[in-house]
mmCIF file with all atom_site columns, C-alpha atoms in Angstrom:
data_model
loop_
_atom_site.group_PDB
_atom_site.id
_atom_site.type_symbol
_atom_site.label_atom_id
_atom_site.label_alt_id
_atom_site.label_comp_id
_atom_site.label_asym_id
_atom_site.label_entity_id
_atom_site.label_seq_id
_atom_site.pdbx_PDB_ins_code
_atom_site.Cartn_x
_atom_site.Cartn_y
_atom_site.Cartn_z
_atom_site.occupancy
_atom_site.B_iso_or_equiv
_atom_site.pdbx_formal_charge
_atom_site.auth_seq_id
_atom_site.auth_comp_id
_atom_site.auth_asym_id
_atom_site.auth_atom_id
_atom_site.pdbx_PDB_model_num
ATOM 1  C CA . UNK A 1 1  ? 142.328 -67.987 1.518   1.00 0.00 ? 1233 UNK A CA 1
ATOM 2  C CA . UNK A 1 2  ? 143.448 -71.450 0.814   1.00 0.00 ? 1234 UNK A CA 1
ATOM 3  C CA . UNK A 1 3  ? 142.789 -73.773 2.817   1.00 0.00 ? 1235 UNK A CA 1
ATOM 4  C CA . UNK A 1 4  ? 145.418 -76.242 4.488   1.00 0.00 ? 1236 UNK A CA 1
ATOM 5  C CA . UNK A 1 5  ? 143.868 -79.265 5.223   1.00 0.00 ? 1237 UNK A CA 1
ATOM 6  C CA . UNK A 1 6  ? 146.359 -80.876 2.746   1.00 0.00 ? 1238 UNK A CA 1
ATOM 7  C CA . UNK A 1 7  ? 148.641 -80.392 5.176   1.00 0.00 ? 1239 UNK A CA 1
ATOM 8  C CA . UNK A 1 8  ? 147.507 -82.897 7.279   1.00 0.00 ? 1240 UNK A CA 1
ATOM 9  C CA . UNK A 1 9  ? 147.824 -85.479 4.605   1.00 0.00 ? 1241 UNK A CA 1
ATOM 10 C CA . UNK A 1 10 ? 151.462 -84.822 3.181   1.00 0.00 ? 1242 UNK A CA 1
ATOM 11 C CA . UNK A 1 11 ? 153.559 -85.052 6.053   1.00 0.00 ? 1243 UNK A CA 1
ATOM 12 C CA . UNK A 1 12 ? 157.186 -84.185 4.089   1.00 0.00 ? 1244 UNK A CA 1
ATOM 13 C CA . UNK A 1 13 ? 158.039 -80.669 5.246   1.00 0.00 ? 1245 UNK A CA 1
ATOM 14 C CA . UNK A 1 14 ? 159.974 -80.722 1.911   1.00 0.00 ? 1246 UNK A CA 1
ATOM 15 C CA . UNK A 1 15 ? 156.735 -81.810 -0.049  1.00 0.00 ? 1247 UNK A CA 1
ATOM 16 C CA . UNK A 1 16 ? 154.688 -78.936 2.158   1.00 0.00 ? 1248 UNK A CA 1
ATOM 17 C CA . UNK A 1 17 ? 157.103 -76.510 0.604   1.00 0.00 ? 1249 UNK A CA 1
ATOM 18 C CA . UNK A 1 18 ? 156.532 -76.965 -2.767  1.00 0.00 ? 1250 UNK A CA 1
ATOM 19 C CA . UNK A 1 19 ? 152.752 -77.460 -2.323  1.00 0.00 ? 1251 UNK A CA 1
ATOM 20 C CA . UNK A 1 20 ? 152.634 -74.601 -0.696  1.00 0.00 ? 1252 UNK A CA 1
ATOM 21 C CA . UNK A 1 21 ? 154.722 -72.569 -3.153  1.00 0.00 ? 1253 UNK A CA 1
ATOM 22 C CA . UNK A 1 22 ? 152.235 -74.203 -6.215  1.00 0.00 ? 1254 UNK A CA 1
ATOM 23 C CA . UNK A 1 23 ? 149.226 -72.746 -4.732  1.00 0.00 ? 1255 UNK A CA 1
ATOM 24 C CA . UNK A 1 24 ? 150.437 -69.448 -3.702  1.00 0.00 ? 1256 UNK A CA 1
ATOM 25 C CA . UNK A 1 25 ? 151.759 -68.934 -7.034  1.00 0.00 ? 1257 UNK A CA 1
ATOM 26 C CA . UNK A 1 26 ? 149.018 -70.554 -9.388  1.00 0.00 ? 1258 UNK A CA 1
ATOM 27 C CA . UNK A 1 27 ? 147.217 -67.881 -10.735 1.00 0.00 ? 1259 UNK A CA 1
ATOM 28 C CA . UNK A 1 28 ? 144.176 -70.620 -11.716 1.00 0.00 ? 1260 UNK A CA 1
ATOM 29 C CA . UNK A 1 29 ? 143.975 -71.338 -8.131  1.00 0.00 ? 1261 UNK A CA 1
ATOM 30 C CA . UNK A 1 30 ? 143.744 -68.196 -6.747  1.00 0.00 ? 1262 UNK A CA 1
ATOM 31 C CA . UNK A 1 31 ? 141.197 -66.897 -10.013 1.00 0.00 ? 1263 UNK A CA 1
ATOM 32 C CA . UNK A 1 32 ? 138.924 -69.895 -8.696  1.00 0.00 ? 1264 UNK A CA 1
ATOM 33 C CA . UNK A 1 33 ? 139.367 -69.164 -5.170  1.00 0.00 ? 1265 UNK A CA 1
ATOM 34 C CA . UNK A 1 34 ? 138.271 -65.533 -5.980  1.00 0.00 ? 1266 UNK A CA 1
ATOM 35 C CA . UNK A 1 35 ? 135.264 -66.643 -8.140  1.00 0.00 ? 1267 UNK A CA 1
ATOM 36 C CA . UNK A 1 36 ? 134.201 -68.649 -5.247  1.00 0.00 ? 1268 UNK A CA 1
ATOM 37 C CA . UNK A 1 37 ? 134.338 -65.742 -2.905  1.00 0.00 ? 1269 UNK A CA 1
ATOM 38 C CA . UNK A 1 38 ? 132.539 -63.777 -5.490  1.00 0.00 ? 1270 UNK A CA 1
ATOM 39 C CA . UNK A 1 39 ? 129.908 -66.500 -5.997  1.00 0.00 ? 1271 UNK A CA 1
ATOM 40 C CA . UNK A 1 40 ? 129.307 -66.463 -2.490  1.00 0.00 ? 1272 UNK A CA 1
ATOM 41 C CA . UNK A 1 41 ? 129.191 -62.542 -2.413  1.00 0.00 ? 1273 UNK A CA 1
ATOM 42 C CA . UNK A 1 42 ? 126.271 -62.577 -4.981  1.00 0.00 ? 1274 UNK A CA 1
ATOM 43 C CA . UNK A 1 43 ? 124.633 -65.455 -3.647  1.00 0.00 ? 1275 UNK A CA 1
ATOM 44 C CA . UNK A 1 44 ? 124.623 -63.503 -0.001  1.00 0.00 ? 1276 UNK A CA 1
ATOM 45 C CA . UNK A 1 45 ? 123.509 -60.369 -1.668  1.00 0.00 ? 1277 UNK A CA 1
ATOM 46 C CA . UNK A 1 46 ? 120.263 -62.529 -3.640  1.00 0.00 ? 1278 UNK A CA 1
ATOM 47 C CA . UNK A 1 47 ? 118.887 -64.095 -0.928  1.00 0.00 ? 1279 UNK A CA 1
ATOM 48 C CA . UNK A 1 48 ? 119.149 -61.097 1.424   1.00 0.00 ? 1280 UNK A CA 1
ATOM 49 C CA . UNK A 1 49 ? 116.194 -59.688 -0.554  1.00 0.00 ? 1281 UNK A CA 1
ATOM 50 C CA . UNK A 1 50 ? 114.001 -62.449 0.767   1.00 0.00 ? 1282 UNK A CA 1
ATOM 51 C CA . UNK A 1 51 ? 114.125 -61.758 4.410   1.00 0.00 ? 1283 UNK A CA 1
ATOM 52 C CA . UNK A 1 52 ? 112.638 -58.868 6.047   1.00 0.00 ? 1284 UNK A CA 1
ATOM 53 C CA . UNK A 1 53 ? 113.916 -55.433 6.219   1.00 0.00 ? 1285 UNK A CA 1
ATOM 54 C CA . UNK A 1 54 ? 113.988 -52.827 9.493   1.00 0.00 ? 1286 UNK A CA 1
ATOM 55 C CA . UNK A 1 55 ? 114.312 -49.061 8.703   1.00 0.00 ? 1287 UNK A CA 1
ATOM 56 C CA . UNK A 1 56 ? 114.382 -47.512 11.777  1.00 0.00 ? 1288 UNK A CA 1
ATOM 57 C CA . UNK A 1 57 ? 114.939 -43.507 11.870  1.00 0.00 ? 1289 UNK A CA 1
ATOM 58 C CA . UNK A 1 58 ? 114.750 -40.706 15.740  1.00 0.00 ? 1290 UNK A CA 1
ATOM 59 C CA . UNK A 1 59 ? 114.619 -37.172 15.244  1.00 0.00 ? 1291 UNK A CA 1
ATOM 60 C CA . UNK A 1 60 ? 114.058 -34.262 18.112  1.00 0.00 ? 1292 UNK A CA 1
ATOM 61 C CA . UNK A 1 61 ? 113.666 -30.877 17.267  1.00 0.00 ? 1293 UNK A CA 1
ATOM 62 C CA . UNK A 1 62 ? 113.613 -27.822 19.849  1.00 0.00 ? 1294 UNK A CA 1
ATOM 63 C CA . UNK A 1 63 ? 113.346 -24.358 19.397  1.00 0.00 ? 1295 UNK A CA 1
ATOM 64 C CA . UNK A 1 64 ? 112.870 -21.232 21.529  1.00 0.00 ? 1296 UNK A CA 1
ATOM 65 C CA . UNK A 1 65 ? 112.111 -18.013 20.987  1.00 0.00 ? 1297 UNK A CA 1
ATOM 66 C CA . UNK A 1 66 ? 111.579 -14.648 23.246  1.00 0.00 ? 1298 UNK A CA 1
ATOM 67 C CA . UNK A 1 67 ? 108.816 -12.260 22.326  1.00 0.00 ? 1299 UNK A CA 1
ATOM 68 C CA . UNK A 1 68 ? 108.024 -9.296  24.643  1.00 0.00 ? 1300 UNK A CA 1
ATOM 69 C CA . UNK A 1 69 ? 110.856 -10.479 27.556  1.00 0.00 ? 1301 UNK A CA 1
ATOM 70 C CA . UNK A 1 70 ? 108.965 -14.113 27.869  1.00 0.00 ? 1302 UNK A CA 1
ATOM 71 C CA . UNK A 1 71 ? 109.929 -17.370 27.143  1.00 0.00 ? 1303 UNK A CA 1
ATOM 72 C CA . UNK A 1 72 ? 108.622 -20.060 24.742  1.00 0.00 ? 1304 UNK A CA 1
ATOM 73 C CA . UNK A 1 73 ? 110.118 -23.334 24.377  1.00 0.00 ? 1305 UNK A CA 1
ATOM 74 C CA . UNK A 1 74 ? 108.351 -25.830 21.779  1.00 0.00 ? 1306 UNK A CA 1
ATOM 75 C CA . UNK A 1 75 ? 109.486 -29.063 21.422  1.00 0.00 ? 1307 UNK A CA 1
ATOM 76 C CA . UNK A 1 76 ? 108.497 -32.126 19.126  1.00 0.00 ? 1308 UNK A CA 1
ATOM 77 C CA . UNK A 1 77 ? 110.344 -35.887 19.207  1.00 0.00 ? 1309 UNK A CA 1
ATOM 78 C CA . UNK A 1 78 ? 109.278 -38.321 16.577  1.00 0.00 ? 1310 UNK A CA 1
ATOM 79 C CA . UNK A 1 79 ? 110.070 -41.890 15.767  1.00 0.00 ? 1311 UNK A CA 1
ATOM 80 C CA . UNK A 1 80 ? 109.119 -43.642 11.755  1.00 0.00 ? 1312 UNK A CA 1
ATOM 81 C CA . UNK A 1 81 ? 110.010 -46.964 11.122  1.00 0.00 ? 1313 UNK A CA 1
ATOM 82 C CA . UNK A 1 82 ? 108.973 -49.542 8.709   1.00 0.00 ? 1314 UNK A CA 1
ATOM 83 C CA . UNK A 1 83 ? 109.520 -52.986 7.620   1.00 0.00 ? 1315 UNK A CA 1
ATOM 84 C CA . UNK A 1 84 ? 108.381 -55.193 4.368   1.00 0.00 ? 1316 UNK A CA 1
ATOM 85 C CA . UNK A 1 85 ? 107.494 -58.281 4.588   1.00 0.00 ? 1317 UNK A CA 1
ATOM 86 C CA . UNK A 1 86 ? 106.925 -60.889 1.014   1.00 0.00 ? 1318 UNK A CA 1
ATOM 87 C CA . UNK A 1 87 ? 104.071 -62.162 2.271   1.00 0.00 ? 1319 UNK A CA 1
ATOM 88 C CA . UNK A 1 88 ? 102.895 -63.128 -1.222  1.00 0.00 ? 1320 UNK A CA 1
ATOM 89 C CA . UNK A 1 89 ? 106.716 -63.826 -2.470  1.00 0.00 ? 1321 UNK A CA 1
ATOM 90 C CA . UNK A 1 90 ? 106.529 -60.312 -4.517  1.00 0.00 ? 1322 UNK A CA 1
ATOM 91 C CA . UNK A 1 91 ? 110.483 -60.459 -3.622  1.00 0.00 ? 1323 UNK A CA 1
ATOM 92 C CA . UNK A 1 92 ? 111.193 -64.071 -4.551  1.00 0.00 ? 1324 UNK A CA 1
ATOM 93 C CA . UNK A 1 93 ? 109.525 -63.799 -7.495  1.00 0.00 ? 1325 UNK A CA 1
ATOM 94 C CA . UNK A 1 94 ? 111.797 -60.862 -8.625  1.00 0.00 ? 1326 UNK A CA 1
ATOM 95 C CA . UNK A 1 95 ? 114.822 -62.286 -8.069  1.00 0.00 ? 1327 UNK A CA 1
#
C-alpha cells in the first residue's frame, strides 16, 4: 500500500533498491500506513450515518389445500420498505 511516486524522483535503480527495501521493511511505515487505512475506515463508517438509509424487504406466500375433492389456492405477495431521513440532524448530532 505504499505508494511509488518516489520512484519517479530517484532515478538510480541501485538507490530504488534500497528505498524500496527501507519501506517494505520499516515497521513505522507500514504501522502509519495501517493507521491511515484505519482512520479512513472509521471516518467512512461516521459519516455513513448521515446519509439516508434504504431497507428494502419481498416476500410471497402460497398455500393450497383440498377439502371435500376441491381445490383452494390462496395466495398473498407483500412488499415493506423504509428509509430515514435526519431531517432535523437527529443523526449528526449523535455522532
Amino acid at each position: 500500500a505504499i505508494s511509488h511516486d518516489w520512484q519517479q524522483v530517484i532515478h538510480d535503480p541501485r538507490l530504488q533498491q534500497v528505498v524500496t527495501i527501507a519501506l517494505n521493511s520499516n515497521r513505522d511505515v507500514q504501522k502509519a500506513i495501517a493507521d491511515i487505512d484505519s482512520a479512513r475506515a472509521l471516518y467512512g463508517q461516521t459519516n455513513a450515518s448521515l446519509f439516508p438509509t434504504v431497507n428494502a424487504a419481498l416476500s410471497s406466500t402460497r398455500s393450497r389445500s383440498l377439502a371435500n375433492g376441491t381445490g383452494t389456492t390462496a395466495e398473498a405477495d407483500g412488499t415493506v420498505s423504509s428509509y430515514t431521513l435526519d431531517l432535523f440532524g437527529r443523526n449528526q448530532s449523535l455522532s
